[in-house]
Short mmCIF file of C-alpha atoms and ligand atoms in Angstrom, two decimals:
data_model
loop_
_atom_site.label_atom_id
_atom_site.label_comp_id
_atom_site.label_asym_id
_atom_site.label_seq_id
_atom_site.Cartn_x
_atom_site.Cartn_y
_atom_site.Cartn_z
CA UNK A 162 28.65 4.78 9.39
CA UNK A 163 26.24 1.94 8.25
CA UNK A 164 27.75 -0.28 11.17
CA UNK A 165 26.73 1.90 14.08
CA UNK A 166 23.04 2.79 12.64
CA UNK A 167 22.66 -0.74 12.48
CA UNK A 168 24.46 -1.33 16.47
CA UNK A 169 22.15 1.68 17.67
CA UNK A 170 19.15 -0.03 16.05
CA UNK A 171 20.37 -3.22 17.77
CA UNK A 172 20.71 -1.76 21.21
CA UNK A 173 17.37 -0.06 20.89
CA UNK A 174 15.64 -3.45 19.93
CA UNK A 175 17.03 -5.32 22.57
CA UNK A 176 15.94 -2.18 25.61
CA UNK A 177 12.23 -2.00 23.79
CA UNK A 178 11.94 -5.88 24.05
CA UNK A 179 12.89 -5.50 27.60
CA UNK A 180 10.63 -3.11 28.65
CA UNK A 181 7.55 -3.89 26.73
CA UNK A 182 5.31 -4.57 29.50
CA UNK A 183 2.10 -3.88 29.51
CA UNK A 184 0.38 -1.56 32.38
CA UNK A 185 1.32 2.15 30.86
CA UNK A 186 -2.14 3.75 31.86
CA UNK A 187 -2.25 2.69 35.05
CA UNK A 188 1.76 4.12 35.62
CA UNK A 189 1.07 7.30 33.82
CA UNK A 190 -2.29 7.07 36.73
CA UNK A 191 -0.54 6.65 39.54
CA UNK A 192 2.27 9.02 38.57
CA UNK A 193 -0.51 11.74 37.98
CA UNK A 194 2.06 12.99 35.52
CA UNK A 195 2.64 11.80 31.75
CA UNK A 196 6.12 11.49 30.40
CA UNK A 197 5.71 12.99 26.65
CA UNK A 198 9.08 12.38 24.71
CA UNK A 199 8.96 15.53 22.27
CA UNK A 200 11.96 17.52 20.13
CA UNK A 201 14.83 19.58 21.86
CA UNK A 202 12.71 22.55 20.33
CA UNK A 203 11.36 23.28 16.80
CA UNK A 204 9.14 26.51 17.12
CA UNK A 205 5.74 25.34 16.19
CA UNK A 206 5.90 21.94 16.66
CA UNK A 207 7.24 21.97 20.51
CA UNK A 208 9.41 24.43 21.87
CA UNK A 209 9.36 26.20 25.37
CA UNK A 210 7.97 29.43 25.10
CA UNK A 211 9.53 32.70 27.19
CA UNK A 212 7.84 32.02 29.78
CA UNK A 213 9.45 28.19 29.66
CA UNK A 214 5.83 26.83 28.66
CA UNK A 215 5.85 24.27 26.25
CA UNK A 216 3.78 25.02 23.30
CA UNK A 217 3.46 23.54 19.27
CA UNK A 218 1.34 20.95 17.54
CA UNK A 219 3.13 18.18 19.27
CA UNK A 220 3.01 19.64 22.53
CA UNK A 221 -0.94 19.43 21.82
CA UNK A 222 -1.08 16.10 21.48
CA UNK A 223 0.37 15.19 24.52
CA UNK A 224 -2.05 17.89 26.40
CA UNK A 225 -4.90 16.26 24.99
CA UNK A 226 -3.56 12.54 26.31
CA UNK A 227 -2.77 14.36 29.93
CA UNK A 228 -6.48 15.78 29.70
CA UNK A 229 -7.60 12.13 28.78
CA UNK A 230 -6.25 10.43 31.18
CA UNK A 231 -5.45 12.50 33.95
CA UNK A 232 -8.20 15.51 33.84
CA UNK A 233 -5.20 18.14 33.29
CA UNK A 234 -3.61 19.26 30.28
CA UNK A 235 -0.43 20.57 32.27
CA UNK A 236 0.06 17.03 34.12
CA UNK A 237 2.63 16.69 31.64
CA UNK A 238 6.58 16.20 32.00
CA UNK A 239 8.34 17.38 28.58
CA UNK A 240 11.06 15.27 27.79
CA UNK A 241 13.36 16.79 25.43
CA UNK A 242 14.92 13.87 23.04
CA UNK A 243 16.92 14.68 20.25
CA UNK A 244 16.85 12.05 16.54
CA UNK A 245 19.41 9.93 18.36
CA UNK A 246 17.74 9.93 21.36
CA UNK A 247 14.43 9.55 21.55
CA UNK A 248 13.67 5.81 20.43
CA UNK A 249 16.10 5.05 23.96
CA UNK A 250 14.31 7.16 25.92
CA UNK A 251 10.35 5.76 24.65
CA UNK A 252 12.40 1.93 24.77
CA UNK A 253 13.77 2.06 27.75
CA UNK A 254 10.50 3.56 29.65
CA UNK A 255 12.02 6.99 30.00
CA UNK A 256 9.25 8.31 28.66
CA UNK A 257 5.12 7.47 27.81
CA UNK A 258 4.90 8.27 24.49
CA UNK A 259 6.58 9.94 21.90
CA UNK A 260 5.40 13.26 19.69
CA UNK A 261 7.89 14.11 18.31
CA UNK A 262 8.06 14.58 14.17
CA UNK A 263 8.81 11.12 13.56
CA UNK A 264 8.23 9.34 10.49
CA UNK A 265 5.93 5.82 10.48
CA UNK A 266 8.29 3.36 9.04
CA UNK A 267 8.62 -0.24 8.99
CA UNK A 268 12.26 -1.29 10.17
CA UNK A 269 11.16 1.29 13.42
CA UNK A 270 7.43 -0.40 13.67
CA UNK A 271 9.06 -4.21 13.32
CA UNK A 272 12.40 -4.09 13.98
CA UNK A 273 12.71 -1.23 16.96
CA UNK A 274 9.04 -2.60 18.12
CA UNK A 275 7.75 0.38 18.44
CA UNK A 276 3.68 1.14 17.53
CA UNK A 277 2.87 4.21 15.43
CA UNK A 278 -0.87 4.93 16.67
CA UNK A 279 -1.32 7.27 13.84
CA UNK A 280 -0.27 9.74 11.99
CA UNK A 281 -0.68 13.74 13.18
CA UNK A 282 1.04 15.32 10.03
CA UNK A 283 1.61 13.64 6.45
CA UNK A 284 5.20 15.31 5.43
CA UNK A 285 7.95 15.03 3.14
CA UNK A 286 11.34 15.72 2.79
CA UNK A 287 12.46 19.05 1.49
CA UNK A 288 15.47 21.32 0.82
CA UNK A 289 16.33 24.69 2.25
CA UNK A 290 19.50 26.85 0.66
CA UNK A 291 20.14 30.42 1.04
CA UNK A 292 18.47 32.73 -1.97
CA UNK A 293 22.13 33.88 -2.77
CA UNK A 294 23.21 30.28 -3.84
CA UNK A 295 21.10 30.71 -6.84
CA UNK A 296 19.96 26.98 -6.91
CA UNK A 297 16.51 26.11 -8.35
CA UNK A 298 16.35 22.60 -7.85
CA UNK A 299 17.93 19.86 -5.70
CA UNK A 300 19.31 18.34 -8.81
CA UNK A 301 21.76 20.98 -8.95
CA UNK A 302 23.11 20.47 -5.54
CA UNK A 303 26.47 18.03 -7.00
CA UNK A 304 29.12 18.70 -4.79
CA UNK A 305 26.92 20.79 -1.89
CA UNK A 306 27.77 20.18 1.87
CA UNK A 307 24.59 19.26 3.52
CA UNK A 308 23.61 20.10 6.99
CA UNK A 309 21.95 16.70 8.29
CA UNK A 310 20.19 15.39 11.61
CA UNK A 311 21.71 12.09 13.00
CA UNK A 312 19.66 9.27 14.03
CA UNK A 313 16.60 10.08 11.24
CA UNK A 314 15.02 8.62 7.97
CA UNK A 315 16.45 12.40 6.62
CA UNK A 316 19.94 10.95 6.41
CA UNK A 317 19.13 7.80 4.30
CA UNK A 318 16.39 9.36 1.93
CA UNK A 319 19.40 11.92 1.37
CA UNK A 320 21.94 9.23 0.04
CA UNK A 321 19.36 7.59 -1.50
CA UNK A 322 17.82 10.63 -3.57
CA UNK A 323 21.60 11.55 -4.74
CA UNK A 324 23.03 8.28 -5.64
CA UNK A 325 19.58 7.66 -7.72
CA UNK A 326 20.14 11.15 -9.15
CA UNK A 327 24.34 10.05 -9.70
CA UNK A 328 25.31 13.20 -7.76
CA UNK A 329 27.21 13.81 -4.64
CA UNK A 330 27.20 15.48 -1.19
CA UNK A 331 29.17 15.87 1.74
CA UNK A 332 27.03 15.33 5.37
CA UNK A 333 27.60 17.75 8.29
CA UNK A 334 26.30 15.88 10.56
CA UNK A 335 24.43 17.32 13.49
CA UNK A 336 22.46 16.83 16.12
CA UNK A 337 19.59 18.91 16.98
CA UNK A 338 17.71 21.38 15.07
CA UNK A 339 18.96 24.41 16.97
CA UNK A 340 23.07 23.03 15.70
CA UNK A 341 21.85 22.75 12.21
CA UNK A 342 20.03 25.84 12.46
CA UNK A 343 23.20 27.52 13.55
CA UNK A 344 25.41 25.67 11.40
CA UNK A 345 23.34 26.43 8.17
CA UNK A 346 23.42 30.47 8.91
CA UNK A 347 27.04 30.28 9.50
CA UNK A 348 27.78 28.65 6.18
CA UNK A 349 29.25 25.71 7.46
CA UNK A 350 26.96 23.89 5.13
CA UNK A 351 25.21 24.87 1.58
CA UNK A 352 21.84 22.94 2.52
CA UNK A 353 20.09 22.22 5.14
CA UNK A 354 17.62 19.60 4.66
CA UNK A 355 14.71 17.90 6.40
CA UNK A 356 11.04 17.04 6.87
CA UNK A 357 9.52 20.29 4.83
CA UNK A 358 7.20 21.07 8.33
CA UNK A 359 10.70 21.40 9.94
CA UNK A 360 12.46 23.69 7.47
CA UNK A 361 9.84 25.89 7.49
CA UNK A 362 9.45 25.91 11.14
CA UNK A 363 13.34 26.94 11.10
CA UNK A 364 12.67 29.40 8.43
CA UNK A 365 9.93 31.25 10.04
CA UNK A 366 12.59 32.19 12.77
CA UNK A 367 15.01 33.43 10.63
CA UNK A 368 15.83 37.21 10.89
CA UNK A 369 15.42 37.67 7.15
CA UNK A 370 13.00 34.37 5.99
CA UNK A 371 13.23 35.88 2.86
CA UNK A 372 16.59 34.95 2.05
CA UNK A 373 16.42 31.24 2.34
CA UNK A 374 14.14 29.31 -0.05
CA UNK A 375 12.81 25.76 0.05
CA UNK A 376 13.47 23.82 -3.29
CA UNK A 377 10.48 22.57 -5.37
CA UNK A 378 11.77 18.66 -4.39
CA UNK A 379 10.05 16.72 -2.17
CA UNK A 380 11.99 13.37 -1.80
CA UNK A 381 10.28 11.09 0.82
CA UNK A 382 7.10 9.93 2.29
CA UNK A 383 7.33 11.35 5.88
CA UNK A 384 3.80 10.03 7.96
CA UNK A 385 4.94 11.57 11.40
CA UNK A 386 2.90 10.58 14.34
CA UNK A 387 2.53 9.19 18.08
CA UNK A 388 4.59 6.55 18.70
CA UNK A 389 4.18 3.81 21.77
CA UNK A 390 6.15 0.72 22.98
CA UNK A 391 5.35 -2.50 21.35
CA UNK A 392 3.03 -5.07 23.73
CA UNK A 393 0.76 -2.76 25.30
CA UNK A 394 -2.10 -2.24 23.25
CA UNK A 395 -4.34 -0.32 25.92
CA UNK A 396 -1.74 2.34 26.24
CA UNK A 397 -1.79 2.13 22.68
CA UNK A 398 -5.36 2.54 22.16
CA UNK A 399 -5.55 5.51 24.61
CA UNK A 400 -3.51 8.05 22.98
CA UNK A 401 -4.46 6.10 18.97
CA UNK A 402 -8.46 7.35 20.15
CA UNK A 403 -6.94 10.49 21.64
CA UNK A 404 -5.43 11.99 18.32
CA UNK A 405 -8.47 10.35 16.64
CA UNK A 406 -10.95 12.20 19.35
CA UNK A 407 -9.29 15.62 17.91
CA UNK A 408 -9.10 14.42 14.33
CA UNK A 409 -13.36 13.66 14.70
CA UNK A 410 -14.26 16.44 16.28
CA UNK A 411 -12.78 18.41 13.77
CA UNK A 412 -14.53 16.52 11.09
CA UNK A 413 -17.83 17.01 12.84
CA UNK A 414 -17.65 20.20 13.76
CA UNK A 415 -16.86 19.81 17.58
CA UNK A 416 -14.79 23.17 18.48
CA UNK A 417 -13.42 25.28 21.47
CA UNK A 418 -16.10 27.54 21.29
CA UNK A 419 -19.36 24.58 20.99
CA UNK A 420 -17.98 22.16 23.28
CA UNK A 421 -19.31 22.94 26.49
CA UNK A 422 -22.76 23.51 24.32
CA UNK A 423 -22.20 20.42 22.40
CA UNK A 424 -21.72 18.16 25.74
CA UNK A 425 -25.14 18.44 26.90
CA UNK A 426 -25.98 16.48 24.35
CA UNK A 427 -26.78 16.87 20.60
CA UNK A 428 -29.18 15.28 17.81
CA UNK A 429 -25.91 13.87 16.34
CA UNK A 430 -25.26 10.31 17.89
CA UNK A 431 -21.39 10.75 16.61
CA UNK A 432 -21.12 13.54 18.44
CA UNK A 433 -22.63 12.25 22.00
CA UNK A 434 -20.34 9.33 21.72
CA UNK A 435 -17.65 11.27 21.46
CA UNK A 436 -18.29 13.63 23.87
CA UNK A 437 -19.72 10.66 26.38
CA UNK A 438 -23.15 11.48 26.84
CA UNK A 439 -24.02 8.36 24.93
CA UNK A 440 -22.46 4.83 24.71
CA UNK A 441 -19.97 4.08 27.08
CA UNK A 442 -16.75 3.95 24.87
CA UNK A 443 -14.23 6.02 27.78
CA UNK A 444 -14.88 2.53 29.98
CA UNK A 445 -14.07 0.68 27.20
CA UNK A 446 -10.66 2.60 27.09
CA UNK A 447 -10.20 2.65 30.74
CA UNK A 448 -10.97 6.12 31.25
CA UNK A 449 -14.45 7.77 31.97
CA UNK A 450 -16.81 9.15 29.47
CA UNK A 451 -15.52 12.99 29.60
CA UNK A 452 -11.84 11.36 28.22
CA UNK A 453 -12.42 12.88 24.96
CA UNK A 454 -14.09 16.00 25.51
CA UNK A 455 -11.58 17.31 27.72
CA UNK A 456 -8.94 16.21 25.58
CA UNK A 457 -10.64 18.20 22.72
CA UNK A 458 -10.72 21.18 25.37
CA UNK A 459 -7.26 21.40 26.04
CA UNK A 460 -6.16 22.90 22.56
CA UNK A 461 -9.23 22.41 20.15
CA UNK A 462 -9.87 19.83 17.43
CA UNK A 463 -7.22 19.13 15.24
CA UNK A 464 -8.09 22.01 12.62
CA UNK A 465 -7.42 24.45 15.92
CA UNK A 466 -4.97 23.10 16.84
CA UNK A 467 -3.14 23.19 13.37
CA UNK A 468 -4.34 26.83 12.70
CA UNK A 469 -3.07 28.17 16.17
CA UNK A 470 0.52 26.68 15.57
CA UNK A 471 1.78 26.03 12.43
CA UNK A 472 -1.06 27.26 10.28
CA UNK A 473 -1.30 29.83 7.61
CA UNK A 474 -2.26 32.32 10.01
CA UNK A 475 1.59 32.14 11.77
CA UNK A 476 4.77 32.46 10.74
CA UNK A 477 5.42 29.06 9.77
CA UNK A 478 2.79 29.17 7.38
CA UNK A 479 1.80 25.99 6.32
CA UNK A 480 -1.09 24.91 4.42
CA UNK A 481 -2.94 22.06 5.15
CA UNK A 482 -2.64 19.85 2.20
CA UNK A 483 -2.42 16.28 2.74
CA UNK A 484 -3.60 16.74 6.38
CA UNK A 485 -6.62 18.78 5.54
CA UNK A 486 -9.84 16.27 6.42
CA UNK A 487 -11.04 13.16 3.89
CA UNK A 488 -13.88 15.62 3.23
CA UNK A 489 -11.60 18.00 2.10
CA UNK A 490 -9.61 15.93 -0.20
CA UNK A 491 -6.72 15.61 2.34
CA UNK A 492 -5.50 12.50 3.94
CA UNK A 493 -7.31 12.86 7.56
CA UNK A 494 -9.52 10.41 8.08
CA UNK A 495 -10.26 8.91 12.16
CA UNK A 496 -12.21 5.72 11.97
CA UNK A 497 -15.55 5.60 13.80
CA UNK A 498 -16.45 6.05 16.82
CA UNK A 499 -19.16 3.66 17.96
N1 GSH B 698 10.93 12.72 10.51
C1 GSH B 698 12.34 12.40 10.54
C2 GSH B 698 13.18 13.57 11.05
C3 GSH B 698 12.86 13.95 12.45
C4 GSH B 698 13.70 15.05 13.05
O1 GSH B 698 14.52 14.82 13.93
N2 GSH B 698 13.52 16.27 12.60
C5 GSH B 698 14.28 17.38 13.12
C6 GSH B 698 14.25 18.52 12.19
S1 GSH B 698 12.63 18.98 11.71
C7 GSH B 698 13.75 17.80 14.48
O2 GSH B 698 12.62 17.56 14.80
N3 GSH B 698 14.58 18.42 15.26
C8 GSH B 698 14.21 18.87 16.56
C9 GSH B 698 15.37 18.68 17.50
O3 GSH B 698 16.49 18.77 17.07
O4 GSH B 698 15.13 18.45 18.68
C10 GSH B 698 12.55 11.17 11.38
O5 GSH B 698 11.62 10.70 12.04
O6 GSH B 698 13.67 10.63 11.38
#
């Protein structure tokens, strides 16, 4: 087991040194399409909707770097990637980018040469188990068959937080959300664990929520974010100012409703950089000075964008906590923008 996640590591190192050349914007320009590397589906975070539309938080993000950079929030190619999956596909040029609830770490940032540009949602690793197993904590789980995605920090944190607590588990190992979904409701395993975002995305489209619980543990540091290739630091800096645009506008108050309002200018220099009618900081990127309004445009700032798909106000339900703003005693916090 240990030998082929460190072979698949391997291979993925050697594609991403391979393809780290530089010149991403001006590919993703004359392509007049960008190729965002998201999840196989995970109902608030990206998922198609009936009408095959992609929609979630993550989906968002790549909107907003479409809108950036090519003027259109729909100029946007989906690329369904799986745990296993999706560092090949971002390595070996398959895809742009990558939004796609994956945690910051180092051996992926030095080792897989990868650049996190951010982070979109602070998370942590949680346990789901059906109400009926009458389990309180994840300390009592000795012996439990866990339902597990390949390819993801999940599956280490997991053998780390039971050999630390002198317990054991058996992994059913799986591959996608939708397996372990099915998997967990069929019994085949007593847990089902993940980042806590994702269990209670998978929760929320339960037929009867109610009977599932998450477990008071949270067992990791999950920082999931935008992730680039290594060695091309305007690509880089595009969508790293893109989620920070969003993050900003939020912060100052920059909304779906104001924006048009706001971009003829307001009293608050922030603000007109931002929005371009001061400074000349889209030029700097390689873009022109609308880059981040329209990005903000697309799906709101990030509080909107939060609220409209994973927020208390759906059925995922989550509060924001560590990614409510600096101001708000959350963890949000975009550097300037001058
Ligand atoms: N954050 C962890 C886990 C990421 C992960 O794959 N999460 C699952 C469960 S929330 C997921 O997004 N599944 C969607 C899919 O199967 O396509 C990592 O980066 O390794």
């Amino acid at each position: 087991m240990k030998k082929s996640v460190l072979l698949g590591a391997l291979t993925v190192a050697g594609l991403a040194a391979g393809a780290a050349a530089a010149g991403t914007i001006d590919d993703v320009k004359a392509r007049g399409k960008l190729n965002c590397g998201v999840t196989t589906g995970l109902v608030g975070f990206a998922a198609p909707d009936s009408n095959g539309e992609w929609k979630g938080f993550d989906v968002a993000l790549c909107r907003a770097v479409a809108a950036a950079v090519l003027g259109d929030g729909n100029a946007v190619e989906f690329v369904p990637t799986t745990g296993k999956t999706r560092f090949t596909a971002l390595a070996s040029g398959e895809v742009d980018m990558l939004a796609r609830n994956t945690t910051w770490t180092f051996s992926r940032d030095v080792d897989l040469k990868f650049e996190f540009v951010g982070v979109n949602y602070y998370d942590g690793q949680g346990f789901m188990v059906p109400k009926a197993l009458g389990v309180s904590s994840a300390k009592e789980l000795d012996g439990a068959t866990v339902c597990i995605q390949t390819g993801t920090t999940t599956e280490l944190n997991l053998a780390d937080f039971f050999r630390a607590n002198n317990i054991s588990y058996e992994p059913v190992p799986i591959e996608t959300n939708a397996e372990a979904q099915q998997q967990y409701l069929a019994g085949a395993c007593d847990v089902y664990t993940t980042d806590a975002s994702g269990l209670a995305a998978t929760r929320a489209t339960f037929e009867a929520p109610g009977d599932h619980v998450l477990l008071p543990e949270i067992i990791s540091k999950e920082p999931l974010g935008p992730l680039v290739r290594h060695g091309d630091n305007e690509w880089a800096d595009v969508v790293r100012w893109t989620l920070n645009a969003l993050i900003s506008a939020e912060e100052y108050g920059i909304t779906s409703a104001n924006i048009d309002e706001m971009s003829a200018g307001t009293n608050n220099p922030e603000i007109n950089r931002i929005l371009g009618t001061e400074g000349t900081l889209g030029e700097m990127l390689g873009l022109d000075n609308q880059w981040a309004m329209r990005a903000i445009k697309v799906g709101g700032n990030y509080g909107e964008v939060f609220a409209q798909n994973i927020g208390e106000s759906t059925p995922i339900g989550l509060a924001r906590g560590l990614n409510a703003q600096w101001t708000e005693g959350g963890l949000l916090y975009s550097p300037p923008f001058r």
